Tab-separated table of C-alpha atoms in Angstrom:
chain	number	residue	atom	x	y	z
Z	1	MET	CA	23.807	36.774	-9.366
Z	2	SER	CA	22.656	35.881	-6.206
Z	3	ASP	CA	18.546	36.244	-7.291
Z	4	GLY	CA	19.382	34.646	-10.593
Z	5	THR	CA	20.770	31.570	-8.051
Z	6	ALA	CA	17.620	31.710	-6.212
Z	7	THR	CA	15.562	31.546	-8.920
Z	8	THR	CA	17.472	28.811	-10.399
Z	9	THR	CA	17.153	26.783	-7.181
Z	10	THR	CA	13.480	27.378	-7.170
Z	11	ASP	CA	12.950	26.643	-10.209
Z	12	LEU	CA	14.633	23.144	-9.834
Z	13	ASP	CA	12.722	22.389	-7.092
Z	14	VAL	CA	9.381	23.051	-8.277
Z	15	ARG	CA	11.080	20.291	-11.190
Z	16	LEU	CA	11.662	18.291	-9.412
Z	17	GLU	CA	8.816	18.265	-7.091
Z	18	LYS	CA	6.485	17.325	-9.921
Z	19	HIS	CA	7.981	13.678	-10.291
Z	20	ARG	CA	7.474	12.823	-5.845
Z	21	VAL	CA	4.387	10.742	-6.374
Z	22	GLU	CA	5.574	7.944	-8.921
Z	23	LEU	CA	8.535	8.108	-7.667
Z	24	THR	CA	7.140	7.528	-4.223
Z	25	GLY	CA	4.825	5.271	-6.013
Z	26	TYR	CA	8.427	3.375	-7.526
Z	27	CYS	CA	10.215	3.001	-4.870
Z	28	TYR	CA	7.167	1.391	-2.603
Z	29	ARG	CA	6.345	-0.529	-5.143
Z	30	MET	CA	10.492	-1.486	-4.874
Z	31	LEU	CA	10.401	-1.552	-1.024
Z	32	GLY	CA	6.735	-2.367	0.243
Z	33	SER	CA	7.498	-0.361	2.657
Z	34	SER	CA	5.691	3.478	2.928
Z	35	PHE	CA	7.742	5.243	5.376
Z	36	GLU	CA	10.842	3.441	3.719
Z	37	ALA	CA	9.569	4.489	-0.003
Z	38	GLU	CA	9.817	7.661	1.146
Z	39	ASP	CA	13.002	8.455	3.331
Z	40	ALA	CA	14.465	6.618	-0.716
Z	41	VAL	CA	12.694	9.339	-2.284
Z	42	GLN	CA	13.722	12.271	0.250
Z	43	ASP	CA	17.395	10.423	-0.337
Z	44	THR	CA	16.274	10.452	-4.607
Z	45	MET	CA	16.044	14.086	-4.367
Z	46	VAL	CA	19.146	15.348	-1.702
Z	47	ARG	CA	21.057	13.355	-4.327
Z	48	ALA	CA	19.344	14.671	-7.284
Z	49	TRP	CA	20.045	18.340	-6.779
Z	50	ARG	CA	23.417	18.206	-5.184
Z	51	SER	CA	24.658	16.258	-8.458
Z	52	TYR	CA	22.699	18.849	-10.994
Z	53	GLU	CA	25.363	20.026	-12.253
Z	54	LYS	CA	26.419	17.109	-13.117
Z	55	PHE	CA	23.607	16.117	-15.006
Z	56	GLU	CA	24.157	16.799	-19.021
Z	57	GLY	CA	20.563	16.268	-19.979
Z	58	ARG	CA	21.483	13.221	-22.564
Z	59	SER	CA	18.386	12.085	-21.023
Z	60	SER	CA	15.020	13.545	-19.739
Z	61	LEU	CA	14.597	14.219	-16.290
Z	62	ARG	CA	12.133	11.720	-15.329
Z	63	SER	CA	14.246	9.285	-16.211
Z	64	TRP	CA	17.450	10.398	-14.209
Z	65	LEU	CA	15.658	10.617	-10.941
Z	66	TYR	CA	14.416	6.634	-11.334
Z	67	ARG	CA	17.600	6.602	-12.510
Z	68	ILE	CA	18.922	7.318	-9.138
Z	69	ALA	CA	15.834	5.827	-7.547
Z	70	THR	CA	16.777	3.283	-8.481
Z	71	ASN	CA	20.169	2.657	-7.208
Z	72	VAL	CA	18.608	3.836	-4.047
Z	73	CYS	CA	16.320	1.533	-3.927
Z	74	LEU	CA	18.613	-1.382	-4.602
Z	75	ASP	CA	21.309	-0.061	-1.638
Z	76	MET	CA	17.807	-0.411	0.750
Z	77	LEU	CA	17.315	-3.795	-0.250
Z	78	THR	CA	20.916	-5.116	-0.258
Z	79	ALA	CA	20.016	-6.395	3.469
Z	80	GLY	CA	17.497	-9.247	1.684
Z	81	ASN	CA	14.506	-7.972	3.797
Z	82	LYS	CA	11.167	-9.104	2.285
Z	83	ARG	CA	8.208	-7.275	3.327
Z	84	ALA	CA	4.934	-9.528	3.694
Z	85	ARG	CA	1.422	-10.319	4.607
Z	86	PRO	CA	0.789	-13.395	6.990
Z	87	MET	CA	-0.428	-15.329	4.709
Z	88	ASP	CA	3.294	-15.516	3.215
Z	89	LEU	CA	4.889	-16.991	6.164
Z	90	SER	CA	2.441	-19.069	7.965
Z	91	GLU	CA	-0.249	-21.259	7.764
Z	92	SER	CA	-3.446	-19.945	8.847
Z	93	THR	CA	-4.868	-19.898	12.466
Z	94	PRO	CA	-8.129	-21.912	13.683
Z	95	LEU	CA	-10.161	-20.433	16.216
Z	96	ALA	CA	-9.658	-22.268	18.978
Z	97	GLN	CA	-5.513	-21.821	18.623
Z	98	ALA	CA	-5.871	-17.867	18.004
Z	99	ALA	CA	-2.979	-15.305	19.621
Z	100	LEU	CA	-1.995	-12.618	19.030
Z	101	SER	CA	1.735	-12.542	18.673
Z	102	PRO	CA	3.352	-9.495	17.092
Z	103	ARG	CA	6.428	-9.559	14.972
Z	104	PRO	CA	8.326	-6.928	13.945
Z	105	ASP	CA	8.204	-3.457	12.116
Z	106	ASN	CA	10.225	-4.511	9.309
Z	107	THR	CA	9.008	-7.620	8.724
Z	108	TRP	CA	5.480	-6.702	7.483
Z	109	LEU	CA	4.217	-5.468	3.701
Z	110	GLU	CA	2.834	-1.983	4.792
Z	111	PRO	CA	-0.494	-0.134	3.960
Z	112	MET	CA	0.087	2.882	1.625
Z	113	PRO	CA	-2.755	6.302	0.973
Z	114	ASP	CA	-3.958	6.564	-2.627
Z	115	ALA	CA	-2.613	9.976	-2.912
Z	116	ARG	CA	0.624	9.737	-2.001
Z	117	VAL	CA	1.691	7.181	-5.133
Z	118	LEU	CA	-1.211	7.175	-7.992
Z	119	PRO	CA	-0.545	10.652	-9.863
Z	120	THR	CA	-3.579	11.750	-11.692
Z	121	THR	CA	-3.900	11.159	-15.027
Z	122	ASP	CA	-6.728	11.481	-17.374
Z	123	ASP	CA	-5.713	7.497	-18.575
Z	124	PRO	CA	-8.459	4.808	-17.547
Z	125	ALA	CA	-6.317	2.495	-18.370
Z	126	GLU	CA	-3.441	4.121	-16.874
Z	127	ALA	CA	-5.062	5.104	-13.856
Z	128	ALA	CA	-6.389	1.209	-13.234
Z	129	VAL	CA	-3.089	-0.799	-13.712
Z	130	ALA	CA	-1.870	1.594	-11.476
Z	131	LYS	CA	-4.156	1.184	-8.355
Z	132	GLU	CA	-3.665	-2.863	-9.298
Z	133	SER	CA	-0.182	-2.748	-9.272
Z	134	VAL	CA	-0.633	-0.773	-5.636
Z	135	ARG	CA	-3.088	-3.745	-4.109
Z	136	LEU	CA	-1.519	-5.614	-1.179
Z	137	ALA	CA	-1.300	-9.204	-3.053
Z	138	PHE	CA	0.470	-7.794	-5.992
Z	139	MET	CA	2.711	-6.002	-3.885
Z	140	ALA	CA	3.427	-9.790	-1.354
Z	141	ALA	CA	3.942	-10.869	-4.626
Z	142	LEU	CA	6.418	-8.130	-5.882
Z	143	GLN	CA	8.449	-9.052	-2.809
Z	144	GLN	CA	9.075	-12.562	-3.727
Z	145	LEU	CA	10.821	-11.172	-6.486
Z	146	PRO	CA	15.126	-10.036	-6.774
Z	147	ALA	CA	15.187	-6.403	-6.385
Z	148	LYS	CA	16.147	-6.378	-10.342
Z	149	GLN	CA	14.407	-8.914	-11.122
Z	150	ARG	CA	11.236	-6.261	-9.338
Z	151	ALA	CA	12.581	-3.082	-11.019
Z	152	VAL	CA	12.595	-4.399	-14.044
Z	153	LEU	CA	9.407	-5.667	-13.777
Z	154	ILE	CA	7.923	-2.486	-12.209
Z	155	LEU	CA	9.424	-0.135	-15.433
Z	156	ARG	CA	8.605	-2.464	-17.940
Z	157	GLU	CA	5.071	-4.161	-17.148
Z	158	VAL	CA	3.550	-1.052	-15.075
Z	159	LEU	CA	5.237	1.800	-16.644
Z	160	ALA	CA	5.301	0.977	-19.823
Z	161	TRP	CA	9.009	1.826	-20.290
Z	162	ARG	CA	10.893	0.947	-23.305
Z	163	ALA	CA	13.249	-2.706	-22.599
Z	164	SER	CA	15.904	-0.655	-24.221
Z	165	GLU	CA	15.217	2.247	-21.261
Z	166	VAL	CA	14.905	0.130	-19.024
Z	167	ALA	CA	18.203	-1.408	-20.326
Z	168	GLU	CA	20.469	2.280	-20.495
Z	169	LEU	CA	18.935	2.590	-16.602
Z	170	LEU	CA	19.948	-0.431	-15.545
Z	171	ASP	CA	22.958	-0.790	-17.267
Z	172	THR	CA	22.856	-4.056	-18.596
Z	173	SER	CA	21.534	-4.831	-22.360
Z	174	VAL	CA	17.592	-5.803	-24.166
Z	175	ALA	CA	18.658	-9.455	-23.807
Z	176	SER	CA	19.366	-8.754	-19.806
Z	177	VAL	CA	16.400	-6.977	-19.034
Z	178	ASN	CA	13.744	-9.210	-21.132
Z	179	SER	CA	14.968	-12.511	-19.525
Z	180	ALA	CA	14.797	-10.819	-15.872
Z	181	LEU	CA	11.038	-9.740	-17.182
Z	182	GLN	CA	10.461	-13.376	-18.301
Z	183	ARG	CA	11.655	-14.703	-15.670
Z	184	ALA	CA	9.461	-12.568	-12.656
Z	185	ARG	CA	6.851	-13.268	-14.764
Z	186	ALA	CA	7.122	-16.824	-14.359
Z	187	THR	CA	6.959	-15.937	-10.595
Z	188	LEU	CA	3.806	-13.971	-10.284
Z	189	ALA	CA	2.134	-17.103	-12.040
Z	190	GLU	CA	3.325	-19.311	-9.970
Z	191	ARG	CA	2.336	-17.013	-7.068
Z	192	GLU	CA	-1.191	-15.802	-8.294
Z	193	ASP	CA	-3.750	-19.011	-7.089
Z	194	ARG	CA	-2.476	-17.988	-3.225
Z	195	ALA	CA	-3.536	-14.084	-4.270
Z	196	THR	CA	-6.395	-12.801	-3.174
Z	197	GLY	CA	-9.037	-11.691	-5.225
Z	198	ALA	CA	-9.579	-7.830	-5.495
Z	199	ALA	CA	-12.004	-7.390	-8.629
Z	200	VAL	CA	-12.330	-4.203	-7.461
Z	201	SER	CA	-13.830	-1.609	-10.269
Z	202	ASP	CA	-12.741	2.463	-10.361
Z	203	PRO	CA	-14.401	3.011	-9.232
Z	204	LEU	CA	-16.471	1.546	-7.389
Z	205	ASP	CA	-19.901	0.060	-9.150
Z	206	ALA	CA	-23.271	0.039	-7.560
Z	207	GLU	CA	-22.972	-2.919	-6.154
Z	208	GLN	CA	-19.435	-2.262	-4.905
Z	209	GLN	CA	-20.838	0.881	-3.132
Z	210	LYS	CA	-23.560	-1.165	-1.400
Z	211	LEU	CA	-21.840	-3.903	-0.164
Z	212	LEU	CA	-19.623	-1.516	1.179
Z	213	ASP	CA	-21.997	0.280	2.844
Z	214	ARG	CA	-23.759	-2.762	4.286
Z	215	TYR	CA	-20.109	-3.842	5.703
Z	216	VAL	CA	-20.109	0.198	7.585
Z	217	ALA	CA	-23.836	-0.948	8.920
Z	218	ALA	CA	-22.688	-4.450	9.784
Z	219	PHE	CA	-19.075	-2.991	11.644
Z	220	GLU	CA	-20.563	-0.499	13.010
Z	221	GLY	CA	-23.514	-2.424	14.580
Z	222	TYR	CA	-21.466	-5.276	15.120
Z	223	ASP	CA	-23.219	-7.297	13.326
Z	224	MET	CA	-22.160	-10.612	13.110
Z	225	THR	CA	-24.783	-11.997	10.748
Z	226	ALA	CA	-24.533	-9.139	8.679
Z	227	LEU	CA	-21.608	-9.391	8.487
Z	228	THR	CA	-20.957	-12.790	7.981
Z	229	ALA	CA	-23.257	-13.198	4.930
Z	230	LEU	CA	-21.330	-10.050	3.435
Z	231	LEU	CA	-18.356	-12.333	3.823
Z	232	HIS	CA	-16.972	-14.888	1.665
Z	233	GLU	CA	-16.491	-18.936	3.054
Z	234	ASP	CA	-13.080	-18.289	2.442
Z	235	ALA	CA	-12.761	-14.901	3.390
Z	236	VAL	CA	-8.858	-13.772	5.175
Z	237	MET	CA	-8.189	-11.858	8.263
Z	238	THR	CA	-5.513	-10.185	9.319
Z	239	MET	CA	-3.840	-8.132	11.462
Z	240	PRO	CA	-0.317	-7.049	11.613
Z	241	PRO	CA	2.311	-6.316	13.675
Z	242	PHE	CA	-0.015	-9.764	15.027
Z	243	ASP	CA	1.100	-12.308	12.759
Z	244	LEU	CA	-2.104	-14.382	13.025
Z	245	TRP	CA	-4.645	-14.720	10.351
Z	246	LEU	CA	-7.671	-16.163	9.979
Z	247	THR	CA	-9.418	-17.880	7.419
Z	248	GLY	CA	-13.423	-18.710	6.914
Z	249	HIS	CA	-16.084	-16.212	8.080
Z	250	ASP	CA	-16.959	-18.831	10.705
Z	251	ASP	CA	-13.939	-18.583	12.606
Z	252	ILE	CA	-13.167	-14.833	11.673
Z	253	ALA	CA	-16.694	-13.543	13.274
Z	254	GLY	CA	-15.538	-15.707	16.198
Z	255	PHE	CA	-12.878	-14.580	16.334
Z	256	MET	CA	-14.304	-10.671	16.429
Z	257	THR	CA	-16.978	-11.552	19.427
Z	258	THR	CA	-14.026	-13.009	21.172
Z	259	LEU	CA	-10.600	-11.220	20.853
Z	260	GLY	CA	-12.434	-8.532	19.125
Z	261	SER	CA	-14.787	-7.527	20.959
Z	262	ALA	CA	-13.115	-4.351	21.973
Z	263	CYS	CA	-14.132	-3.539	18.416
Z	264	GLU	CA	-17.677	-3.042	19.393
Z	265	GLY	CA	-18.796	0.594	18.951
Z	266	SER	CA	-16.454	1.668	16.305
Z	267	ARG	CA	-16.490	4.699	13.457
Z	268	LEU	CA	-15.211	3.645	10.041
Z	269	VAL	CA	-14.417	6.881	8.038
Z	270	PRO	CA	-13.746	6.254	3.816
Z	271	VAL	CA	-9.709	5.917	2.990
Z	272	GLN	CA	-8.071	5.436	-0.883
Z	273	VAL	CA	-5.689	2.723	0.877
Z	274	ASN	CA	-3.608	0.985	-1.817
Z	275	GLY	CA	-5.819	1.153	-4.897
Z	276	LEU	CA	-8.429	-0.303	-2.630
Z	277	PRO	CA	-11.853	1.037	-0.362
Z	278	GLY	CA	-10.460	1.310	2.723
Z	279	PHE	CA	-11.531	2.432	6.509
Z	280	ALA	CA	-10.094	4.254	9.324
Z	281	GLN	CA	-11.546	2.845	12.598
Z	282	TYR	CA	-11.895	4.551	15.821
Z	283	LYS	CA	-12.779	3.036	18.505
Z	284	PRO	CA	-14.535	4.332	21.884
Z	285	ASP	CA	-11.813	5.430	23.511
Z	286	PRO	CA	-13.070	4.601	28.031
Z	287	ASP	CA	-10.637	7.035	29.082
Z	288	GLU	CA	-10.906	10.427	27.231
Z	289	GLY	CA	-14.602	9.499	25.672
Z	290	GLY	CA	-14.804	9.647	21.938
Z	291	TYR	CA	-13.101	6.862	19.638
Z	292	ALA	CA	-9.334	6.499	19.256
Z	293	PRO	CA	-7.665	5.681	16.742
Z	294	TRP	CA	-7.411	1.262	16.052
Z	295	ALA	CA	-6.930	0.827	12.637
Z	296	VAL	CA	-6.649	1.448	8.879
Z	297	GLN	CA	-8.731	-1.278	7.296
Z	298	VAL	CA	-7.938	-2.858	3.607
Z	299	LEU	CA	-10.603	-4.274	1.552
Z	300	GLU	CA	-10.721	-6.736	-0.881
Z	301	ILE	CA	-13.913	-7.821	-3.111
Z	302	SER	CA	-14.538	-10.210	-5.970
Z	303	ASP	CA	-18.055	-11.574	-7.136
Z	304	GLY	CA	-19.858	-9.573	-4.164
Z	305	ARG	CA	-18.354	-10.129	-1.490
Z	306	LEU	CA	-15.131	-9.662	0.960
Z	307	THR	CA	-12.510	-11.310	0.329
Z	308	GLY	CA	-10.279	-10.368	2.834
Z	309	PHE	CA	-10.337	-7.536	4.963
Z	310	HIS	CA	-6.667	-6.259	6.587
Z	311	PHE	CA	-6.153	-4.510	9.713
Z	312	PHE	CA	-3.077	-1.785	9.916
Z	313	LEU	CA	-3.118	-1.775	13.343
Z	314	ASP	CA	0.177	0.568	14.064
Z	315	THR	CA	-2.310	3.574	14.826
Z	316	LYS	CA	0.825	6.253	15.602
Z	317	ARG	CA	2.089	5.209	12.278
Z	318	TRP	CA	-0.715	4.953	10.248
Z	319	PHE	CA	-2.958	7.709	11.045
Z	320	PRO	CA	-0.366	10.646	10.788
Z	321	LEU	CA	0.064	8.587	6.891
Z	322	PHE	CA	-3.518	8.854	6.191
Z	323	ASP	CA	-3.420	12.795	7.435
Z	324	LEU	CA	-6.253	11.234	10.339
Z	325	PRO	CA	-6.909	13.267	13.806
Z	326	LEU	CA	-6.070	10.583	16.255
Z	327	HIS	CA	-9.228	11.083	18.292
Z	328	LEU	CA	-12.681	10.975	17.389
Z	329	GLU	CA	-15.297	13.810	19.309
Z	330	ALA	CA	-18.577	11.467	20.153
Z	331	GLU	CA	-20.700	14.646	20.055
Z	332	SER	CA	-19.907	15.205	16.322
Z	333	ASP	CA	-20.891	11.524	15.247
Z	334	GLU	CA	-24.006	12.421	17.581
Z	335	ALA	CA	-25.076	15.272	15.762
Z	336	GLU	CA	-24.077	13.749	12.262
Z	337	GLU	CA	-26.415	11.055	13.052
Z	338	GLY	CA	-28.809	13.478	13.989
Z	339	VAL	CA	-28.798	15.413	10.303
């Protein structure tokens, strides 16, 4: 009897785990926080495991898990906190007035590794929608929606659920679902002109890859002339947890040679983040030698230029999330360069 129970428990664990990545993606879109999303999914799994005997199979296991996850997220959102980017909270700061003023962690929209939120799929169109729906500009727009509108929009537009399925999940009518979707679409449409462009191919096309290669060379060489040539004239730079954000290649390059001058000599390691190209940035470590973690960079590209680059600086949180080492040895870099 005990062997049979153990087998059943193991089977259920396996069945639940198959849905972890897509549920994490759903909760991340709902909450705007990497760590809250993972906590929400873990809570969902625990609730599902404990109440599985009451699950009567009237819906699929997947639908049932989404119902639980939605309720968990709605409970977490009752505090009303809306995650944001610096440009959602204030006007940009001229370089002459730049100051680094942090805000609490729960203020900010957080980055997320693609592998934790984007399930593998053989459908290119489905993969493209999934990537677009975790990009920073779209995520920031989602945060402006009331919680239930947010759920409706994600379920209908991103996950392609039918209105009747969403109505059943939310215990409401199809008419209410359609009305919520219409209002959510209108809110997003109002924000489109304020969203930074991110027209990135999947996979990157040759020109985009060349742009990234030039960016790495310019940043690691700290060549501000080369970097400026890659930036759109209205490019945006942000650095959560600081609320400062800069607009325009002149102010960005100026910042990097003044307040940001300690980034000179950095090394960049590619990462896939929020459906966009990115890099883990390591700065020279004067105490231990080699390189210490400094930021996860998320890059936005449009029309052959960088339109946004965002530095997430809380490395004690982000680098473990991305399975990145907390130190790079200088010798390994030199050996690679000599290959």
